[in-house]
CSV table of C-alpha atoms and ligand atoms in Angstrom, one decimal:
chain,number,residue,atom,x,y,z
A,1,MET,CA,63.5,7.6,-213.4
A,2,GLN,CA,65.1,9.4,-216.3
A,3,ASN,CA,67.6,6.9,-218.2
A,4,TYR,CA,71.2,7.7,-217.0
A,5,ARG,CA,74.2,6.2,-217.6
A,6,PRO,CA,76.0,3.8,-215.5
A,7,GLY,CA,78.3,6.2,-213.6
A,8,THR,CA,75.3,8.0,-212.6
A,9,ASP,CA,73.0,4.9,-211.8
A,10,CYS,CA,76.0,3.7,-209.8
A,11,LEU,CA,74.8,7.0,-207.4
A,12,HIS,CA,71.5,7.5,-208.1
A,13,ALA,CA,69.2,4.8,-209.4
A,14,GLY,CA,66.6,3.1,-207.2
A,15,TYR,CA,66.1,5.8,-205.1
A,16,VAL,CA,65.3,9.3,-205.4
A,17,PRO,CA,64.2,10.9,-201.9
A,18,GLU,CA,61.3,13.3,-202.2
A,19,SER,CA,61.3,16.8,-200.5
A,20,GLY,CA,63.0,16.4,-196.9
A,21,GLU,CA,63.2,12.7,-197.3
A,22,PRO,CA,67.0,11.3,-196.1
A,23,ARG,CA,69.7,11.7,-199.2
A,24,ASN,CA,70.9,8.6,-198.2
A,25,ILE,CA,68.8,5.1,-198.7
A,26,PRO,CA,67.4,4.9,-195.1
A,27,ILE,CA,68.1,1.8,-193.5
A,28,ILE,CA,64.5,0.4,-192.4
A,29,GLN,CA,65.8,-1.6,-189.4
A,30,SER,CA,62.4,-3.0,-188.6
A,31,THR,CA,61.3,-6.9,-189.2
A,32,THR,CA,57.6,-5.8,-189.2
A,33,PHE,CA,55.5,-3.1,-190.7
A,34,ARG,CA,52.1,-1.7,-189.2
A,35,TYR,CA,48.6,-1.5,-190.9
A,36,GLY,CA,45.4,0.1,-189.9
A,37,SER,CA,43.2,-2.7,-190.9
A,38,SER,CA,43.4,-6.5,-191.4
A,39,ALA,CA,41.7,-5.5,-194.8
A,40,ALA,CA,44.5,-3.7,-195.5
A,41,MET,CA,47.1,-6.3,-195.0
A,42,GLY,CA,45.1,-8.9,-196.4
A,43,ALA,CA,45.4,-7.0,-199.8
A,44,LEU,CA,49.1,-7.2,-199.4
A,45,PHE,CA,49.0,-11.2,-199.0
A,46,ASP,CA,46.5,-11.2,-201.8
A,47,LEU,CA,49.4,-9.4,-203.7
A,48,GLU,CA,46.4,-6.7,-204.7
A,49,ALA,CA,48.2,-4.0,-203.1
A,50,GLN,CA,52.1,-3.3,-203.0
A,51,GLY,CA,53.8,-2.8,-199.5
A,52,TYR,CA,55.7,-4.6,-197.0
A,53,PHE,CA,54.9,-6.6,-194.1
A,54,TYR,CA,57.7,-8.9,-193.3
A,55,THR,CA,61.4,-8.5,-193.9
A,56,ARG,CA,61.7,-11.9,-194.5
A,57,LEU,CA,60.3,-11.3,-197.8
A,58,GLN,CA,60.7,-7.8,-198.8
A,59,ASN,CA,62.2,-4.8,-197.0
A,60,PRO,CA,62.0,-1.0,-198.3
A,61,THR,CA,66.1,-0.6,-198.1
A,62,SER,CA,66.8,-4.0,-199.7
A,63,ASP,CA,64.5,-3.6,-202.7
A,64,ARG,CA,66.1,-0.1,-203.5
A,65,VAL,CA,69.5,-1.5,-203.5
A,66,ALA,CA,68.1,-4.4,-206.0
A,67,ALA,CA,66.4,-1.5,-207.8
A,68,LYS,CA,69.7,-0.1,-208.6
A,69,ILE,CA,71.4,-3.3,-209.5
A,70,CYS,CA,68.4,-3.9,-211.9
A,71,ALA,CA,68.8,-0.6,-213.5
A,72,LEU,CA,72.9,-1.3,-213.8
A,73,GLU,CA,71.8,-4.7,-215.7
A,74,GLY,CA,69.2,-3.3,-217.6
A,75,GLY,CA,66.5,-5.4,-216.3
A,76,SER,CA,62.9,-5.8,-215.3
A,77,ALA,CA,63.0,-6.4,-211.9
A,78,ALA,CA,65.8,-7.9,-209.0
A,79,MET,CA,65.8,-9.2,-205.5
A,80,LEU,CA,68.8,-9.1,-203.1
A,81,THR,CA,69.6,-12.5,-201.1
A,82,SER,CA,71.8,-13.1,-198.2
A,83,SER,CA,74.6,-14.4,-200.5
A,84,GLY,CA,75.7,-15.6,-203.6
A,85,GLN,CA,75.1,-19.0,-203.1
A,86,ALA,CA,71.4,-18.1,-202.5
A,87,ALA,CA,70.9,-16.0,-205.7
A,88,ASN,CA,72.3,-19.1,-207.7
A,89,PHE,CA,69.9,-21.5,-205.7
A,90,PHE,CA,67.1,-19.5,-205.9
A,91,ALA,CA,67.5,-18.5,-210.0
A,92,LEU,CA,67.4,-22.3,-210.5
A,93,PHE,CA,65.3,-23.8,-207.9
A,94,ASN,CA,62.8,-21.0,-209.2
A,95,ILE,CA,62.2,-22.9,-212.3
A,96,CYS,CA,63.5,-26.4,-211.4
A,97,SER,CA,62.0,-29.4,-209.2
A,98,ALA,CA,62.9,-32.9,-208.8
A,99,GLY,CA,63.0,-34.6,-212.0
A,100,ASP,CA,64.1,-32.0,-213.8
A,101,HIS,CA,67.9,-31.3,-215.4
A,102,VAL,CA,70.0,-28.2,-216.2
A,103,VAL,CA,73.3,-27.6,-218.5
A,104,SER,CA,75.9,-25.8,-217.0
A,105,SER,CA,79.2,-25.3,-217.9
A,106,SER,CA,81.7,-27.1,-216.1
A,107,THR,CA,84.3,-24.2,-215.4
A,108,ILE,CA,82.3,-22.4,-212.2
A,109,TYR,CA,83.2,-21.4,-208.9
A,110,GLY,CA,83.9,-24.8,-206.4
A,111,GLY,CA,80.8,-23.6,-204.1
A,112,THR,CA,78.6,-23.4,-207.2
A,113,PHE,CA,79.7,-26.8,-208.7
A,114,ASN,CA,79.2,-28.1,-205.4
A,115,LEU,CA,75.5,-26.8,-204.7
A,116,PHE,CA,74.9,-28.0,-208.0
A,117,ALA,CA,76.7,-31.6,-208.1
A,118,VAL,CA,76.1,-32.6,-204.4
A,119,THR,CA,73.5,-30.7,-203.1
A,120,MET,CA,71.0,-29.8,-205.8
A,121,LYS,CA,71.3,-33.3,-207.0
A,122,ARG,CA,70.4,-34.7,-203.6
A,123,MET,CA,67.1,-32.5,-204.4
A,124,GLY,CA,66.5,-34.7,-207.6
A,125,ILE,CA,67.7,-32.1,-209.8
A,126,ASP,CA,70.5,-33.5,-212.5
A,127,PHE,CA,73.1,-31.4,-214.1
A,128,THR,CA,75.2,-31.5,-217.3
A,129,PHE,CA,78.8,-30.1,-217.1
A,130,VAL,CA,79.8,-28.9,-220.6
A,131,ASP,CA,83.1,-27.3,-221.4
A,132,PRO,CA,82.8,-23.8,-222.3
A,133,GLY,CA,84.7,-23.9,-225.1
A,134,CYS,CA,82.8,-27.2,-226.7
A,135,SER,CA,81.4,-26.6,-230.1
A,136,LYS,CA,77.7,-26.0,-230.6
A,137,GLU,CA,77.0,-29.4,-231.5
A,138,GLU,CA,78.1,-30.9,-228.3
A,139,LEU,CA,76.3,-28.1,-226.5
A,140,ASP,CA,73.3,-29.3,-228.2
A,141,ALA,CA,73.9,-32.8,-227.4
A,142,ALA,CA,73.9,-31.9,-223.5
A,143,PHE,CA,70.1,-31.2,-223.6
A,144,ARG,CA,67.3,-33.4,-222.5
A,145,PRO,CA,63.3,-33.2,-222.6
A,146,ASN,CA,63.7,-32.2,-219.1
A,147,THR,CA,66.3,-29.5,-219.5
A,148,LYS,CA,64.7,-26.2,-217.7
A,149,ALA,CA,67.7,-23.9,-218.0
A,150,VAL,CA,71.7,-23.1,-219.1
A,151,PHE,CA,73.8,-21.4,-216.3
A,152,GLY,CA,77.6,-20.4,-216.8
A,153,GLU,CA,79.9,-17.5,-215.2
A,154,THR,CA,80.6,-14.7,-217.5
A,155,ILE,CA,84.4,-15.0,-216.1
A,156,ALA,CA,84.7,-17.9,-214.5
A,157,ASN,CA,86.2,-18.2,-210.6
A,158,PRO,CA,89.1,-19.0,-210.2
A,159,ALA,CA,89.7,-20.3,-214.2
A,160,LEU,CA,89.3,-16.9,-215.7
A,161,ILE,CA,87.3,-18.6,-218.8
A,162,VAL,CA,85.3,-16.0,-220.8
A,163,LEU,CA,81.7,-17.6,-221.5
A,164,ASP,CA,80.7,-17.5,-224.9
A,165,ILE,CA,77.3,-15.6,-224.0
A,166,GLU,CA,75.7,-15.5,-227.3
A,167,LYS,CA,76.8,-19.5,-228.0
A,168,PHE,CA,74.9,-20.3,-224.9
A,169,ALA,CA,72.1,-18.2,-225.2
A,170,GLN,CA,71.5,-19.5,-228.8
A,171,ALA,CA,71.4,-23.1,-227.5
A,172,ALA,CA,69.3,-22.2,-224.4
A,173,HIS,CA,66.9,-20.7,-226.7
A,174,SER,CA,66.8,-23.2,-229.1
A,175,HIS,CA,65.8,-25.8,-226.6
A,176,GLY,CA,63.2,-23.4,-225.4
A,177,VAL,CA,64.7,-22.5,-221.8
A,178,PRO,CA,66.7,-19.6,-220.4
A,179,LEU,CA,70.4,-18.6,-219.8
A,180,ILE,CA,71.2,-17.6,-216.3
A,181,VAL,CA,74.9,-16.1,-216.2
A,182,ASP,CA,76.6,-15.2,-212.7
A,183,ASN,CA,77.7,-11.8,-213.7
A,184,THR,CA,80.0,-11.4,-210.5
A,185,PHE,CA,83.6,-10.9,-211.9
A,186,PRO,CA,82.7,-8.2,-214.5
A,187,THR,CA,79.8,-6.4,-212.8
A,188,PRO,CA,77.6,-4.6,-215.2
A,189,ILE,CA,80.5,-1.6,-215.5
A,190,ASN,CA,82.3,-4.2,-217.8
A,191,CYS,CA,79.5,-6.6,-219.0
A,192,ARG,CA,76.0,-6.5,-219.5
A,193,PRO,CA,74.8,-10.3,-220.2
A,194,PHE,CA,71.4,-9.3,-221.1
A,195,ASP,CA,72.8,-7.5,-224.1
A,196,PHE,CA,73.7,-10.7,-225.8
A,197,GLY,CA,70.9,-12.9,-225.0
A,198,ALA,CA,71.2,-14.0,-221.4
A,199,ASP,CA,67.7,-13.7,-219.7
A,200,ILE,CA,68.7,-13.8,-216.2
A,201,VAL,CA,71.7,-12.7,-214.2
A,202,THR,CA,72.9,-13.4,-210.6
A,203,HIS,CA,75.7,-11.8,-208.7
A,204,SER,CA,77.8,-12.5,-205.5
A,205,THR,CA,77.5,-9.1,-204.3
A,206,THR,CA,80.0,-10.0,-202.0
A,207,LYS,CA,82.6,-9.0,-204.1
A,208,TYR,CA,83.3,-6.0,-206.5
A,209,MET,CA,79.8,-4.6,-205.7
A,210,ASP,CA,80.3,-4.3,-201.8
A,211,GLY,CA,83.8,-4.1,-203.0
A,212,HIS,CA,85.0,-3.7,-199.2
A,213,ALA,CA,85.0,-7.0,-197.7
A,214,ASN,CA,82.0,-5.8,-195.8
A,215,CYS,CA,79.2,-7.8,-196.0
A,216,VAL,CA,78.0,-11.2,-197.8
A,217,GLY,CA,75.5,-10.7,-200.3
A,218,GLY,CA,73.8,-12.0,-203.4
A,219,ALA,CA,71.4,-10.6,-206.4
A,220,ILE,CA,69.1,-12.1,-208.7
A,221,VAL,CA,68.0,-9.8,-212.0
A,222,ASP,CA,65.4,-11.0,-214.5
A,223,SER,CA,65.7,-9.3,-218.3
A,224,GLY,CA,62.0,-9.9,-218.4
A,225,LYS,CA,62.4,-11.1,-221.8
A,226,PHE,CA,62.2,-15.0,-221.4
A,227,ASP,CA,58.3,-16.1,-222.6
A,228,TRP,CA,57.8,-18.4,-220.2
A,229,THR,CA,54.1,-18.7,-221.3
A,230,LYS,CA,55.4,-20.2,-224.6
A,231,TYR,CA,56.6,-23.3,-222.6
A,232,PRO,CA,53.9,-23.6,-219.9
A,233,ASP,CA,54.4,-27.5,-219.8
A,234,LYS,CA,58.1,-26.8,-219.0
A,235,PHE,CA,57.6,-23.8,-216.5
A,236,PRO,CA,54.4,-24.7,-214.6
A,237,GLY,CA,55.3,-23.1,-211.3
A,238,LEU,CA,55.2,-19.4,-213.5
A,239,CYS,CA,52.5,-20.5,-215.9
A,240,THR,CA,49.9,-22.2,-213.9
A,241,PRO,CA,48.0,-21.2,-210.5
A,242,ASP,CA,50.1,-21.4,-207.5
A,243,ASP,CA,48.2,-23.5,-204.6
A,244,SER,CA,51.0,-22.4,-201.8
A,245,TYR,CA,50.1,-18.6,-202.8
A,246,HIS,CA,46.3,-17.9,-203.2
A,247,GLY,CA,46.3,-19.6,-206.4
A,248,VAL,CA,48.3,-16.7,-208.3
A,249,THR,CA,49.6,-17.2,-211.7
A,250,TYR,CA,52.5,-15.4,-212.0
A,251,THR,CA,52.7,-15.0,-215.4
A,252,GLU,CA,49.1,-13.6,-215.6
A,253,ARG,CA,49.2,-11.2,-212.9
A,254,PHE,CA,52.7,-9.6,-213.1
A,255,GLY,CA,53.8,-10.3,-216.6
A,256,LEU,CA,56.8,-11.4,-218.4
A,257,ALA,CA,58.4,-8.2,-216.4
A,258,GLY,CA,57.8,-9.3,-213.0
A,259,ALA,CA,56.6,-12.9,-212.9
A,260,PHE,CA,60.3,-14.4,-212.3
A,261,ILE,CA,61.5,-12.4,-209.5
A,262,THR,CA,57.6,-12.0,-207.7
A,263,LYS,CA,57.6,-15.8,-207.8
A,264,ALA,CA,61.2,-16.0,-206.1
A,265,THR,CA,60.1,-13.4,-203.5
A,266,VAL,CA,56.9,-14.8,-202.3
A,267,GLN,CA,57.4,-18.4,-202.5
A,268,LEU,CA,61.6,-19.1,-202.3
A,269,MET,CA,62.3,-15.9,-199.7
A,270,ARG,CA,59.2,-17.2,-197.7
A,271,ASP,CA,60.1,-20.7,-197.5
A,272,PHE,CA,64.1,-20.5,-197.5
A,273,GLY,CA,64.2,-17.1,-196.0
A,274,ALA,CA,67.8,-16.4,-197.5
A,275,SER,CA,67.0,-12.5,-197.4
A,276,PRO,CA,69.7,-10.2,-196.4
A,277,ALA,CA,69.5,-8.0,-193.5
A,278,PRO,CA,68.7,-3.8,-194.3
A,279,MET,CA,72.0,-3.0,-192.7
A,280,ASN,CA,74.2,-5.3,-195.1
A,281,ALA,CA,71.8,-4.0,-198.4
A,282,TYR,CA,73.0,-0.5,-197.1
A,283,PHE,CA,76.5,-1.2,-196.9
A,284,LEU,CA,76.3,-2.8,-200.6
A,285,ASN,CA,74.6,0.1,-201.6
A,286,VAL,CA,77.6,2.4,-200.4
A,287,GLY,CA,79.8,0.2,-202.3
A,288,LEU,CA,77.8,0.3,-205.3
A,289,GLU,CA,78.2,3.9,-205.3
A,290,THR,CA,81.9,3.9,-206.6
A,291,LEU,CA,81.6,0.5,-208.4
A,292,HIS,CA,82.2,2.7,-211.8
A,293,LEU,CA,85.4,4.1,-210.4
A,294,ARG,CA,86.5,1.1,-209.0
A,295,MET,CA,86.1,-1.4,-212.0
A,296,PRO,CA,88.2,0.6,-214.3
A,297,GLN,CA,90.8,0.8,-211.7
A,298,HIS,CA,90.8,-2.6,-210.4
A,299,CYS,CA,91.3,-3.6,-214.3
A,300,ALA,CA,94.1,-1.3,-215.0
A,301,ASN,CA,96.3,-2.4,-211.8
A,302,ALA,CA,95.6,-6.3,-213.1
A,303,GLN,CA,96.8,-5.5,-216.5
A,304,ALA,CA,99.8,-3.7,-215.5
A,305,ILE,CA,100.5,-6.6,-213.0
A,306,ALA,CA,99.6,-9.3,-215.4
A,307,ARG,CA,102.4,-7.6,-218.1
A,308,TYR,CA,104.9,-7.3,-215.2
A,309,LEU,CA,104.5,-11.5,-214.1
A,310,GLN,CA,104.4,-12.2,-217.7
A,311,ASP,CA,107.9,-10.6,-218.4
A,312,HIS,CA,109.6,-12.0,-215.0
A,313,PRO,CA,112.1,-14.9,-215.5
A,314,LYS,CA,110.7,-16.6,-212.3
A,315,VAL,CA,107.2,-16.7,-213.8
A,316,ALA,CA,106.4,-19.8,-215.8
A,317,TRP,CA,102.7,-18.9,-216.6
A,318,VAL,CA,99.8,-16.3,-216.4
A,319,SER,CA,96.2,-16.1,-216.9
A,320,TYR,CA,94.4,-13.0,-217.6
A,321,PRO,CA,91.5,-12.4,-220.2
A,322,GLY,CA,92.9,-9.1,-220.8
A,323,LEU,CA,96.5,-9.9,-221.7
A,324,GLU,CA,97.0,-10.3,-225.5
A,325,GLY,CA,97.8,-13.8,-226.4
A,326,ASP,CA,95.8,-15.3,-223.7
A,327,LYS,CA,93.4,-17.8,-224.8
A,328,ASN,CA,90.3,-15.8,-223.5
A,329,TYR,CA,91.7,-12.7,-225.1
A,330,ALA,CA,89.2,-12.9,-228.3
A,331,LEU,CA,85.9,-13.8,-226.2
A,332,ALA,CA,86.9,-10.8,-223.6
A,333,GLN,CA,87.4,-8.5,-226.5
A,334,LYS,CA,84.0,-9.2,-227.8
A,335,TYR,CA,82.1,-9.3,-224.4
A,336,MET,CA,84.5,-6.9,-222.1
A,337,PRO,CA,86.1,-4.6,-224.4
A,338,LYS,CA,86.2,-1.7,-221.5
A,339,GLY,CA,88.2,-4.3,-219.3
A,340,THR,CA,87.2,-7.7,-217.6
A,341,CYS,CA,88.3,-7.9,-213.7
A,342,GLY,CA,91.0,-7.6,-211.2
A,343,VAL,CA,91.8,-11.5,-210.9
A,344,VAL,CA,95.0,-12.6,-212.0
A,345,ALA,CA,96.1,-16.4,-211.9
A,346,PHE,CA,99.8,-17.5,-212.4
A,347,GLY,CA,102.4,-19.9,-211.6
A,348,LEU,CA,106.1,-20.2,-210.9
A,349,LYS,CA,108.6,-22.1,-212.6
A,350,GLY,CA,109.5,-23.4,-208.9
A,351,GLY,CA,106.0,-25.2,-209.0
A,352,ARG,CA,104.3,-25.7,-205.4
A,353,ALA,CA,107.7,-24.8,-203.3
A,354,ALA,CA,108.1,-21.5,-204.8
A,355,ALA,CA,104.6,-20.7,-204.3
A,356,GLU,CA,104.7,-21.2,-200.8
A,357,THR,CA,107.9,-19.3,-200.3
A,358,PHE,CA,106.3,-16.5,-202.5
A,359,MET,CA,103.3,-16.6,-200.2
A,360,ALA,CA,105.4,-16.1,-197.1
A,361,GLY,CA,107.3,-13.0,-198.6
A,362,LEU,CA,104.3,-10.8,-199.4
A,363,LYS,CA,103.4,-8.0,-196.9
A,364,LEU,CA,101.2,-5.9,-198.8
A,365,ALA,CA,98.7,-8.3,-200.3
A,366,SER,CA,96.5,-10.5,-197.8
A,367,ILE,CA,96.6,-13.9,-197.7
A,368,ALA,CA,92.8,-14.4,-198.0
A,369,THR,CA,89.9,-16.8,-199.6
A,370,HIS,CA,88.3,-13.5,-201.0
A,371,VAL,CA,88.5,-12.1,-203.9
A,372,ALA,CA,87.6,-8.9,-205.8
A,373,ASP,CA,88.1,-6.4,-203.1
A,374,ALA,CA,89.1,-2.6,-202.9
A,375,LYS,CA,92.5,-4.4,-201.0
A,376,THR,CA,94.7,-6.9,-202.8
A,377,CYS,CA,94.0,-10.4,-202.1
A,378,VAL,CA,96.3,-13.8,-202.9
A,379,LEU,CA,95.8,-17.4,-202.4
A,380,HIS,CA,97.9,-20.2,-203.1
A,381,PRO,CA,94.9,-23.0,-203.0
A,382,ALA,CA,97.0,-26.0,-203.0
A,383,SER,CA,98.6,-24.9,-199.4
A,384,SER,CA,95.4,-23.6,-198.3
A,385,THR,CA,91.7,-24.3,-199.6
A,386,HIS,CA,92.7,-27.4,-201.3
A,387,ARG,CA,95.3,-28.5,-199.4
A,388,GLN,CA,93.3,-32.2,-198.7
A,389,MET,CA,94.0,-33.0,-202.5
A,390,SER,CA,96.5,-34.6,-204.1
A,391,ASP,CA,98.7,-33.1,-207.1
A,392,GLN,CA,96.9,-35.3,-209.3
A,393,GLU,CA,93.7,-34.2,-208.0
A,394,LEU,CA,94.1,-30.9,-208.1
A,395,GLU,CA,95.3,-30.9,-211.7
A,396,ALA,CA,92.0,-32.7,-212.2
A,397,ALA,CA,90.2,-29.5,-210.5
A,398,GLY,CA,91.9,-27.5,-212.7
A,399,VAL,CA,93.8,-25.9,-209.9
A,400,GLY,CA,97.3,-26.5,-210.2
A,401,ALA,CA,99.7,-27.2,-207.3
A,402,ASP,CA,101.5,-24.4,-208.7
A,403,LEU,CA,98.4,-21.9,-209.2
A,404,ILE,CA,98.3,-18.7,-207.3
A,405,ARG,CA,95.3,-16.3,-207.2
A,406,LEU,CA,95.9,-12.9,-207.4
A,407,SER,CA,93.2,-10.6,-206.7
A,408,VAL,CA,94.4,-7.0,-207.6
A,409,GLY,CA,93.0,-4.2,-205.5
A,410,ILE,CA,93.2,-0.7,-206.1
A,411,GLU,CA,95.9,0.5,-204.3
A,412,ASP,CA,98.9,1.9,-206.1
A,413,ALA,CA,99.8,-0.3,-209.0
A,414,ALA,CA,103.7,0.4,-208.3
A,415,ASP,CA,103.2,-0.6,-204.7
A,416,ILE,CA,101.5,-3.9,-205.5
A,417,GLN,CA,104.4,-4.4,-207.9
A,418,ALA,CA,106.8,-4.0,-205.4
A,419,ASP,CA,105.3,-6.4,-202.9
A,420,LEU,CA,105.3,-8.9,-205.5
A,421,GLU,CA,109.0,-8.0,-206.8
A,422,GLY,CA,110.1,-8.6,-203.1
A,423,ALA,CA,108.4,-11.7,-202.9
A,424,LEU,CA,109.5,-13.0,-206.1
A,425,ALA,CA,113.1,-12.3,-205.2
A,426,ALA,CA,112.8,-14.6,-202.1
A,427,VAL,CA,112.1,-17.5,-204.4
B,501,PLP,N1,79.5,-17.0,-207.8
B,501,PLP,C1,80.8,-16.4,-207.7
B,501,PLP,C2,81.2,-16.1,-209.6
B,501,PLP,C3,82.0,-16.6,-207.2
B,501,PLP,O1,82.9,-16.3,-207.1
B,501,PLP,C4,81.1,-16.7,-205.3
B,501,PLP,C5,82.2,-16.7,-204.4
B,501,PLP,O2,83.2,-16.6,-204.1
B,501,PLP,C6,79.8,-17.1,-205.4
B,501,PLP,C7,78.7,-17.0,-206.5
B,501,PLP,C8,79.2,-17.4,-204.0
B,501,PLP,O3,78.9,-16.1,-203.4
B,501,PLP,P1,78.9,-15.8,-201.8
B,501,PLP,O4,80.2,-16.5,-201.4
B,501,PLP,O5,78.4,-14.6,-201.9
B,501,PLP,O6,77.9,-16.9,-201.1
């Protein structure tokens, strides 16, 4: 397909119908695919022919949507998963096994932190969590001989810390491992981590990509740039024959462009089955078709709301990487000059009690655990998702008792502001 700009790729990448074919990506609602002979199907199983045999591994609807996300990120290959959690797990488990180690930014989504620090640790994979603001020397010191990857979020949820992608990429590459970046919050409309040295990108497509709270989903995109074959001892799964899959050596058969995603598909999808429903992939595509229009609106609204909150006498602090003076502003300008995301965090001078009163006074904003949706949503973690934690525990987790997370939607900004105004008046 011709090289188009992101706004065009949002509509067209991944699927070009032939004459008389459906204009929309068709929903191939079928678990299975019919073949004329066992030999024809055998060629698929041997990865000698391309095609579909079972939707747990691959489905044409999902593949076309993955190809669109691949084009938007500027990658070489991509796959959809059933959730963002599955995407991050697969991205790491594709190259890590028991006895291996990963360096991760400490400011990452709580669910990802739990996956790494508890569940993957139980699988024998160790993590070292580093402050994303650490020096180059501190970052280097976190590596071990068995380190297999570095992980971070472009904009951390909910801390809104911007990752210094180049610093993390340089450290990863100097230790012969890839940098994996969760690019959920900015989306490729605002940041393409591959342009700054990241090797693999993941997404919770549940957020802005879907954008309408329709479907939980995830994606993994490979840049195709990391040369696994330079480190065959580190990455035997990609560089030596896979006995569980007809003895195929992924880097030999599929090259650097296809090895990582093919292995994750035929091995991890086969065994874990975290595949998206074709209908969900279809909904995701409908969301992607307007991503380039929604992201600038989210950012413009969030910028206006962050400024309004900053000037409000009842507000103690505001965190938004697009705000001049914010501690993440310089990095945000470097990596996301067009805008960051729609999520703003703030605290009220009256602390926890004021936050609870404020939440009760909102009418337009929905109280929800969700973020990055077309409709404004808001969460006071201390009185909802994190209510079992003491104030001291909340502070240690970086989610103070006063913190309110506001995911600014694409409604008219004046109405969002009026809603906040009404709720603040009651505080
Ligand atoms: N990554 C980030 C940055 C997230 O914010 C989330 C969920 O909030 C996830 C991954 C997990 O995604 P999902 O909820 O789609 O499994």
